[in-house]
CSV table of C-alpha atoms in Angstrom, one decimal:
chain,number,residue,atom,x,y,z
A,1,UNK,CA,-22.5,60.5,47.2
A,2,UNK,CA,-18.8,60.6,46.9
A,3,UNK,CA,-16.3,63.4,47.6
A,4,UNK,CA,-14.3,62.5,44.5
A,5,UNK,CA,-15.4,63.5,41.0
A,6,UNK,CA,-17.1,60.8,39.1
A,7,UNK,CA,-15.3,59.2,36.2
A,8,UNK,CA,-16.9,58.1,33.0
A,9,UNK,CA,-18.3,54.6,33.2
A,10,UNK,CA,-20.0,52.3,30.8
A,11,UNK,CA,-23.3,53.4,29.3
A,12,UNK,CA,-25.8,53.6,32.2
A,13,UNK,CA,-23.6,52.5,35.0
A,14,UNK,CA,-25.3,53.4,38.3
A,15,UNK,CA,-24.4,52.0,41.7
A,16,UNK,CA,-25.0,52.9,45.3
A,17,UNK,CA,-27.6,55.6,44.7
A,18,UNK,CA,-25.4,57.8,42.6
A,19,UNK,CA,-26.8,59.1,39.3
A,20,UNK,CA,-26.2,57.0,36.3
A,21,UNK,CA,-23.3,58.1,34.2
A,22,UNK,CA,-23.6,57.4,30.5
A,23,UNK,CA,-20.8,57.4,28.0
A,24,UNK,CA,-21.9,59.1,24.8
A,25,UNK,CA,-20.3,60.5,21.7
A,26,UNK,CA,-21.3,63.5,19.6
A,27,UNK,CA,-22.8,61.8,16.6
A,28,UNK,CA,-24.0,64.8,14.5
A,29,UNK,CA,-24.3,68.6,14.6
A,30,UNK,CA,-27.2,70.6,13.1
A,31,UNK,CA,-26.5,74.2,12.8
A,32,UNK,CA,-29.6,76.3,13.2
A,33,UNK,CA,-27.5,79.5,13.1
A,34,UNK,CA,-24.0,80.7,13.9
A,35,UNK,CA,-25.0,80.8,17.6
A,36,UNK,CA,-27.5,77.9,18.0
A,37,UNK,CA,-26.9,74.3,17.4
A,38,UNK,CA,-28.5,70.9,17.9
A,39,UNK,CA,-26.1,68.3,19.1
A,40,UNK,CA,-27.1,64.6,18.6
A,41,UNK,CA,-25.6,62.2,21.2
A,42,UNK,CA,-25.2,58.5,20.6
A,43,UNK,CA,-25.3,56.7,23.9
A,44,UNK,CA,-22.5,54.1,24.2
A,45,UNK,CA,-23.3,50.5,23.5
A,46,UNK,CA,-26.5,51.3,21.7
A,47,UNK,CA,-28.2,51.9,25.1
A,48,UNK,CA,-31.5,53.8,25.1
A,49,UNK,CA,-32.1,56.5,27.6
A,50,UNK,CA,-35.3,56.2,29.5
A,51,UNK,CA,-36.8,59.6,30.3
A,52,UNK,CA,-40.0,61.7,30.5
A,53,UNK,CA,-40.6,64.3,27.9
A,54,UNK,CA,-39.3,67.6,29.2
A,55,UNK,CA,-36.4,66.2,31.3
A,56,UNK,CA,-32.8,67.2,31.0
A,57,UNK,CA,-29.4,65.6,31.1
A,58,UNK,CA,-26.2,67.0,32.7
A,59,UNK,CA,-23.1,67.0,30.6
A,60,UNK,CA,-19.9,66.6,32.5
A,61,UNK,CA,-17.4,68.7,30.8
A,62,UNK,CA,-13.7,68.3,31.6
A,63,UNK,CA,-13.1,72.0,32.3
A,64,UNK,CA,-14.3,72.5,35.9
A,65,UNK,CA,-13.0,73.7,39.2
A,66,UNK,CA,-10.8,71.9,41.6
A,67,UNK,CA,-10.9,68.6,39.8
A,68,UNK,CA,-14.7,68.7,39.5
A,69,UNK,CA,-16.2,68.5,36.0
A,70,UNK,CA,-18.2,71.5,34.8
A,71,UNK,CA,-21.8,70.4,34.9
A,72,UNK,CA,-24.0,71.9,32.2
A,73,UNK,CA,-27.7,70.9,32.0
A,74,UNK,CA,-29.4,70.6,28.6
A,75,UNK,CA,-33.0,69.7,28.0
A,76,UNK,CA,-33.7,66.7,25.8
A,77,UNK,CA,-35.3,68.0,22.6
A,78,UNK,CA,-35.9,64.5,21.3
A,79,UNK,CA,-38.7,62.1,22.4
A,80,UNK,CA,-38.1,59.0,24.5
A,81,UNK,CA,-39.5,57.0,21.6
A,82,UNK,CA,-37.1,58.4,19.1
A,83,UNK,CA,-34.4,55.8,19.7
A,84,UNK,CA,-30.8,55.7,20.9
A,85,UNK,CA,-29.7,59.1,19.6
A,86,UNK,CA,-30.8,62.0,21.8
A,87,UNK,CA,-30.8,65.7,20.8
A,88,UNK,CA,-30.0,68.8,22.8
A,89,UNK,CA,-30.1,72.5,21.7
A,90,UNK,CA,-27.1,74.7,22.6
A,91,UNK,CA,-26.9,78.5,22.5
A,92,UNK,CA,-23.5,80.1,22.3
A,93,UNK,CA,-23.0,82.2,25.4
A,94,UNK,CA,-20.3,84.8,25.0
A,95,UNK,CA,-17.6,84.0,27.5
A,96,UNK,CA,-19.5,81.0,28.8
A,97,UNK,CA,-17.1,78.1,29.4
A,98,UNK,CA,-19.6,75.4,28.8
A,99,UNK,CA,-21.1,76.5,25.5
A,100,UNK,CA,-17.6,77.6,24.2
A,101,UNK,CA,-16.4,74.1,24.9
A,102,UNK,CA,-19.4,72.5,23.2
A,103,UNK,CA,-19.2,74.7,20.1
A,104,UNK,CA,-15.6,73.6,19.7
A,105,UNK,CA,-16.4,69.9,19.5
A,106,UNK,CA,-16.5,67.8,16.3
A,107,UNK,CA,-18.5,64.6,15.7
A,108,UNK,CA,-16.9,61.7,17.5
A,109,UNK,CA,-16.1,63.7,20.6
A,110,UNK,CA,-16.8,62.1,24.0
A,111,UNK,CA,-19.7,63.7,25.9
A,112,UNK,CA,-20.4,61.8,29.1
A,113,UNK,CA,-23.6,62.8,30.9
A,114,UNK,CA,-25.8,62.0,33.9
A,115,UNK,CA,-29.5,61.9,33.9
A,116,UNK,CA,-32.3,62.1,33.2
A,117,UNK,CA,-33.3,64.8,35.7
A,118,UNK,CA,-36.0,67.3,36.4
A,119,UNK,CA,-39.7,67.6,37.1
A,120,UNK,CA,-40.5,70.1,34.3
A,121,UNK,CA,-42.1,67.4,32.2
A,122,UNK,CA,-45.3,66.0,30.8
A,123,UNK,CA,-45.7,62.3,31.1
A,124,UNK,CA,-49.5,61.9,31.0
A,125,UNK,CA,-51.3,64.9,29.6
A,126,UNK,CA,-54.1,66.5,31.7
A,127,UNK,CA,-57.7,66.5,30.4
A,128,UNK,CA,-57.7,70.3,30.5
A,129,UNK,CA,-56.3,72.7,27.9
A,130,UNK,CA,-52.5,72.9,27.6
A,131,UNK,CA,-50.4,76.0,26.9
A,132,UNK,CA,-46.7,75.7,26.1
A,133,UNK,CA,-44.6,78.8,26.2
A,134,UNK,CA,-41.1,78.4,24.8
A,135,UNK,CA,-38.7,81.3,24.2
A,136,UNK,CA,-35.7,80.6,22.0
A,137,UNK,CA,-34.1,77.2,22.8
A,138,UNK,CA,-36.8,77.0,25.5
A,139,UNK,CA,-38.8,75.2,22.8
A,140,UNK,CA,-36.5,72.2,23.2
A,141,UNK,CA,-38.1,70.5,26.2
A,142,UNK,CA,-41.5,71.5,24.9
A,143,UNK,CA,-41.1,69.7,21.6
A,144,UNK,CA,-41.3,66.1,23.2
A,145,UNK,CA,-44.0,67.2,25.6
A,146,UNK,CA,-46.3,68.3,22.7
A,147,UNK,CA,-45.5,65.2,20.8
A,148,UNK,CA,-46.5,63.1,23.9
A,149,UNK,CA,-49.7,65.1,24.4
A,150,UNK,CA,-50.7,64.5,20.8
A,151,UNK,CA,-49.8,60.8,20.8
A,152,UNK,CA,-51.8,60.1,23.9
A,153,UNK,CA,-54.9,61.4,22.2
A,154,UNK,CA,-57.8,63.3,23.8
A,155,UNK,CA,-59.6,66.5,22.8
A,156,UNK,CA,-58.1,69.1,25.0
A,157,UNK,CA,-56.8,72.1,23.0
A,158,UNK,CA,-53.0,72.5,22.9
A,159,UNK,CA,-51.4,75.9,22.2
A,160,UNK,CA,-47.7,76.3,21.6
A,161,UNK,CA,-46.4,79.9,21.8
A,162,UNK,CA,-42.9,79.9,20.4
A,163,UNK,CA,-40.9,83.1,20.8
A,164,UNK,CA,-37.8,84.0,18.8
A,165,UNK,CA,-35.8,87.2,19.1
A,166,UNK,CA,-34.5,89.3,16.3
A,167,UNK,CA,-32.0,87.4,14.3
A,168,UNK,CA,-32.5,84.0,16.0
A,169,UNK,CA,-33.9,80.9,14.4
A,170,UNK,CA,-37.3,79.4,15.0
A,171,UNK,CA,-36.3,75.9,16.0
A,172,UNK,CA,-38.3,72.9,14.8
A,173,UNK,CA,-40.7,75.2,13.0
A,174,UNK,CA,-41.3,72.9,10.0
A,175,UNK,CA,-42.2,70.0,12.3
A,176,UNK,CA,-44.5,72.1,14.6
A,177,UNK,CA,-46.3,73.5,11.6
A,178,UNK,CA,-46.8,70.0,10.3
A,179,UNK,CA,-48.2,68.8,13.6
A,180,UNK,CA,-50.6,71.7,13.7
A,181,UNK,CA,-51.8,70.9,10.3
A,182,UNK,CA,-52.3,67.2,11.2
A,183,UNK,CA,-54.0,67.9,14.5
A,184,UNK,CA,-56.8,70.5,14.6
A,185,UNK,CA,-56.6,70.8,18.3
A,186,UNK,CA,-53.0,72.0,18.2
A,187,UNK,CA,-52.4,75.6,17.6
A,188,UNK,CA,-48.8,76.7,16.9
A,189,UNK,CA,-48.1,80.4,17.1
A,190,UNK,CA,-44.6,81.7,16.4
A,191,UNK,CA,-44.1,85.0,18.2
A,192,UNK,CA,-41.6,87.5,16.9
A,193,UNK,CA,-40.2,89.0,20.1
A,194,UNK,CA,-38.9,92.5,19.8
A,195,UNK,CA,-38.2,93.8,16.4
A,196,UNK,CA,-38.8,90.6,14.6
A,197,UNK,CA,-36.4,88.5,12.5
A,198,UNK,CA,-33.2,90.2,11.3
A,199,UNK,CA,-32.0,90.4,7.8
A,200,UNK,CA,-30.0,87.4,6.7
A,201,UNK,CA,-32.0,85.0,8.8
A,202,UNK,CA,-35.0,83.6,7.3
A,203,UNK,CA,-37.0,81.7,9.8
A,204,UNK,CA,-40.2,80.3,8.3
A,205,UNK,CA,-42.4,83.0,9.8
A,206,UNK,CA,-45.9,82.0,8.7
A,207,UNK,CA,-48.4,84.6,7.7
A,208,UNK,CA,-50.1,85.9,10.7
A,209,UNK,CA,-47.3,85.3,13.2
A,210,UNK,CA,-47.7,87.5,16.2
A,211,UNK,CA,-45.2,90.4,16.5
A,212,UNK,CA,-45.1,91.2,20.2
A,213,UNK,CA,-42.9,94.0,21.4
A,214,UNK,CA,-43.7,92.9,24.9
A,215,UNK,CA,-42.8,89.3,24.0
A,216,UNK,CA,-44.4,86.2,25.1
A,217,UNK,CA,-45.1,87.6,28.6
A,218,UNK,CA,-47.4,90.3,27.4
A,219,UNK,CA,-49.2,87.9,25.0
A,220,UNK,CA,-49.8,85.3,27.7
A,221,UNK,CA,-51.0,87.8,30.3
A,222,UNK,CA,-53.4,89.5,27.9
A,223,UNK,CA,-54.8,86.2,26.6
A,224,UNK,CA,-54.9,84.0,29.7
A,225,UNK,CA,-55.2,86.4,32.5
A,226,UNK,CA,-57.1,89.4,31.2
A,227,UNK,CA,-59.2,88.1,28.4
A,228,UNK,CA,-61.2,85.4,30.2
A,229,UNK,CA,-62.0,83.9,33.5
A,230,UNK,CA,-61.2,80.3,32.5
A,231,UNK,CA,-58.6,79.0,35.1
A,232,UNK,CA,-58.3,75.3,34.4
A,233,UNK,CA,-55.5,75.5,31.8
A,234,UNK,CA,-52.1,73.9,32.4
A,235,UNK,CA,-49.0,75.8,31.5
A,236,UNK,CA,-45.4,74.9,30.7
A,237,UNK,CA,-43.1,77.8,30.4
A,238,UNK,CA,-39.4,77.7,29.5
A,239,UNK,CA,-36.8,80.2,28.5
A,240,UNK,CA,-33.9,82.4,29.6
A,241,UNK,CA,-34.5,85.2,32.0
A,242,UNK,CA,-36.9,86.6,34.6
A,243,UNK,CA,-39.9,86.6,32.3
A,244,UNK,CA,-40.4,83.0,33.3
A,245,UNK,CA,-40.8,83.8,36.9
A,246,UNK,CA,-42.9,86.8,36.2
A,247,UNK,CA,-45.3,84.7,34.1
A,248,UNK,CA,-45.4,82.1,36.9
A,249,UNK,CA,-46.4,84.8,39.4
A,250,UNK,CA,-48.9,86.4,37.0
A,251,UNK,CA,-50.7,83.1,36.3
A,252,UNK,CA,-50.7,81.8,39.8
A,253,UNK,CA,-51.7,85.2,41.1
A,254,UNK,CA,-54.6,85.2,38.6
A,255,UNK,CA,-56.0,82.0,40.1
A,256,UNK,CA,-54.4,79.2,38.1
A,257,UNK,CA,-53.4,76.3,40.4
A,258,UNK,CA,-49.8,76.3,41.6
A,259,UNK,CA,-49.1,72.9,40.2
A,260,UNK,CA,-50.7,73.7,36.9
A,261,UNK,CA,-48.1,76.3,36.2
A,262,UNK,CA,-44.9,74.5,35.5
A,263,UNK,CA,-41.7,76.4,34.5
A,264,UNK,CA,-38.1,76.0,33.9
A,265,UNK,CA,-36.0,79.2,34.0
A,266,UNK,CA,-32.5,79.0,32.4
B,1,UNK,CA,-14.6,83.2,59.0
B,2,UNK,CA,-17.7,81.1,58.6
B,3,UNK,CA,-17.8,77.4,59.1
B,4,UNK,CA,-19.9,74.7,57.3
B,5,UNK,CA,-19.9,71.2,58.8
B,6,UNK,CA,-21.0,68.6,56.3
B,7,UNK,CA,-22.4,65.3,57.6
B,8,UNK,CA,-23.1,62.4,55.2
B,9,UNK,CA,-26.1,60.2,55.7
B,10,UNK,CA,-24.2,57.5,53.9
B,11,UNK,CA,-21.7,57.4,56.7
B,12,UNK,CA,-18.8,59.0,54.8
B,13,UNK,CA,-16.4,61.0,57.1
B,14,UNK,CA,-17.7,64.4,57.7
B,15,UNK,CA,-16.0,67.5,56.3
B,16,UNK,CA,-15.6,71.0,57.7
B,17,UNK,CA,-15.0,74.0,55.5
B,18,UNK,CA,-14.0,77.5,56.8
B,19,UNK,CA,-14.4,80.4,54.4
B,20,UNK,CA,-14.8,84.1,54.1
B,21,UNK,CA,-18.3,84.9,52.6
B,22,UNK,CA,-17.0,88.1,51.2
B,23,UNK,CA,-14.8,86.1,48.8
B,24,UNK,CA,-17.8,84.5,47.0
B,25,UNK,CA,-18.2,83.2,44.4
B,26,UNK,CA,-16.0,80.2,44.9
B,27,UNK,CA,-17.0,78.2,41.9
B,28,UNK,CA,-19.0,78.4,38.6
B,29,UNK,CA,-22.3,77.1,40.0
B,30,UNK,CA,-25.1,78.0,42.3
B,31,UNK,CA,-25.9,81.4,43.8
B,32,UNK,CA,-22.6,83.1,44.8
B,33,UNK,CA,-22.0,82.2,48.5
B,34,UNK,CA,-24.5,79.4,48.4
B,35,UNK,CA,-23.8,76.0,50.1
B,36,UNK,CA,-23.2,74.5,46.6
B,37,UNK,CA,-20.8,77.3,45.6
B,38,UNK,CA,-18.8,77.1,48.8
B,39,UNK,CA,-18.6,73.3,48.8
B,40,UNK,CA,-17.5,73.0,45.1
B,41,UNK,CA,-15.0,75.8,45.6
B,42,UNK,CA,-13.4,73.9,48.5
B,43,UNK,CA,-13.2,70.5,46.8
B,44,UNK,CA,-16.3,69.0,48.5
B,45,UNK,CA,-18.6,67.3,46.0
B,46,UNK,CA,-22.3,68.0,46.0
B,47,UNK,CA,-24.5,66.8,43.2
B,48,UNK,CA,-26.0,69.6,41.1
B,49,UNK,CA,-27.4,68.1,38.0
B,50,UNK,CA,-28.9,71.3,36.7
B,51,UNK,CA,-25.7,73.3,37.1
B,52,UNK,CA,-27.0,75.1,40.2
B,53,UNK,CA,-29.9,76.8,38.6
B,54,UNK,CA,-32.8,75.6,40.8
B,55,UNK,CA,-34.1,73.2,38.2
B,56,UNK,CA,-33.7,69.9,40.1
B,57,UNK,CA,-33.3,68.6,43.7
B,58,UNK,CA,-30.0,66.8,43.5
B,59,UNK,CA,-28.3,69.4,45.8
B,60,UNK,CA,-31.0,68.9,48.5
B,61,UNK,CA,-29.5,69.2,52.0
B,62,UNK,CA,-31.0,69.1,55.4
B,63,UNK,CA,-29.9,71.9,57.8
B,64,UNK,CA,-29.2,70.6,61.2
B,65,UNK,CA,-27.9,73.7,62.8
B,66,UNK,CA,-27.7,77.4,61.9
B,67,UNK,CA,-30.8,77.6,59.7
B,68,UNK,CA,-31.2,81.3,60.6
B,69,UNK,CA,-27.8,81.9,59.0
B,70,UNK,CA,-29.2,81.1,55.6
B,71,UNK,CA,-30.9,83.3,53.1
B,72,UNK,CA,-34.7,83.1,53.0
B,73,UNK,CA,-36.3,80.5,50.7
B,74,UNK,CA,-37.9,81.9,47.6
B,75,UNK,CA,-40.8,80.4,45.6
B,76,UNK,CA,-38.7,78.7,42.9
B,77,UNK,CA,-36.8,76.9,45.6
B,78,UNK,CA,-40.0,75.9,47.3
B,79,UNK,CA,-41.4,74.6,44.0
B,80,UNK,CA,-38.4,72.4,43.4
B,81,UNK,CA,-38.2,71.2,47.0
B,82,UNK,CA,-41.7,69.9,46.6
B,83,UNK,CA,-40.2,67.2,44.4
B,84,UNK,CA,-37.4,66.2,46.8
B,85,UNK,CA,-37.6,62.8,48.5
B,86,UNK,CA,-37.2,62.8,52.2
B,87,UNK,CA,-38.3,66.4,52.4
B,88,UNK,CA,-38.1,67.8,55.9
B,89,UNK,CA,-39.0,71.1,57.6
B,90,UNK,CA,-35.3,71.9,57.4
B,91,UNK,CA,-34.7,71.0,53.8
B,92,UNK,CA,-32.9,73.5,51.5
B,93,UNK,CA,-31.4,73.4,48.0
B,94,UNK,CA,-27.7,73.9,48.2
B,95,UNK,CA,-27.6,76.0,45.1
B,96,UNK,CA,-30.0,78.6,46.5
B,97,UNK,CA,-29.3,78.8,50.3
B,98,UNK,CA,-26.7,81.5,50.8
B,99,UNK,CA,-24.5,81.1,53.9
B,100,UNK,CA,-24.2,84.0,56.3
B,101,UNK,CA,-23.0,82.2,59.4
B,102,UNK,CA,-22.0,78.8,60.8
B,103,UNK,CA,-24.1,75.9,59.8
B,104,UNK,CA,-24.3,72.1,60.0
B,105,UNK,CA,-25.8,70.2,57.0
B,106,UNK,CA,-26.7,66.6,56.3
B,107,UNK,CA,-26.4,65.3,52.8
B,108,UNK,CA,-29.1,62.7,52.2
B,109,UNK,CA,-28.4,59.4,50.6
B,110,UNK,CA,-30.7,59.6,47.7
B,111,UNK,CA,-32.6,62.1,45.6
B,112,UNK,CA,-35.6,61.5,43.4
B,113,UNK,CA,-33.9,62.8,40.3
B,114,UNK,CA,-31.2,60.2,40.5
B,115,UNK,CA,-31.5,57.2,38.4
B,116,UNK,CA,-29.5,54.0,38.9
B,117,UNK,CA,-29.1,52.0,35.9
B,118,UNK,CA,-31.3,52.8,32.9
B,119,UNK,CA,-30.1,51.1,29.7
């Protein structure tokens, strides 16, 4: 710990127990919509970041208070095995200093970060059924977790409930659909939250996608709390807002083990 | 005025901050009026890898005096603290513990979420 702000160092410089600080540059931008982007970061020196699926990095943006960088955490949407370029998903937050700064960057910009961090992850999949609930960009940390679960093999069923609000894109839909086709134990269910996709945006909503006015919360409670007495499933829940904590409480209150209900609320 | 005394396990010189809780928030991060918010707003660094959103344990502090002056712990803080190394009965997350009176805290040397030299 130091009382002075850290300065960017070489890729992966650590030292005296402080978190490693990586130099990285913005290599590429993928625009999912006007307000949602994937940013691809190239770690300096061709270094490869070692992390567990589901973990996040902390960008240190040069726009903070009192000489401190502004720290903004973003889940890694890419897999540890994917190589030296890592991917994060960014929503534009009106008036938000961090996302406004990030949306103004062009390829080549410096993006130093620390990490990886966080315990909302899946390293070794459990033998029991797995349910992943991701709302909006909350699918980002879930993507590498599902990939890890599939790669490790086994027969446990995997369900991915992916929520998207009216007018917002369904991130990684093509890939998740392809995984579900290739792996019969994976069920991918896009859930149109609220009024469904807006005009002008054409997410690849498959036939039979759930339209849930109550959103993911109502669907999960109905299916995994009310519909049966099975309580061995493991959950990973991620998204923006209080629905994450309400789901945590509903599932734990219904008898699922505390440590089997993992969540990350943004 | 309320006082926070900050002691570093690493042996760095301690810091003392005096502030008026009614003026919170003092920074962009953590619950307004939390230990993290106050420290950052007064030029005292405290790690907060998740941006002060109770998603990691890098702002773990140990409360030495004045524990009753802090807001009560909620379930999400307890869940995260489970992962903190060196967890004690007096551990709190700086981003969640809101300061209502004088306290003394110790900043531990390491946290489990910190890595030191990948790649």
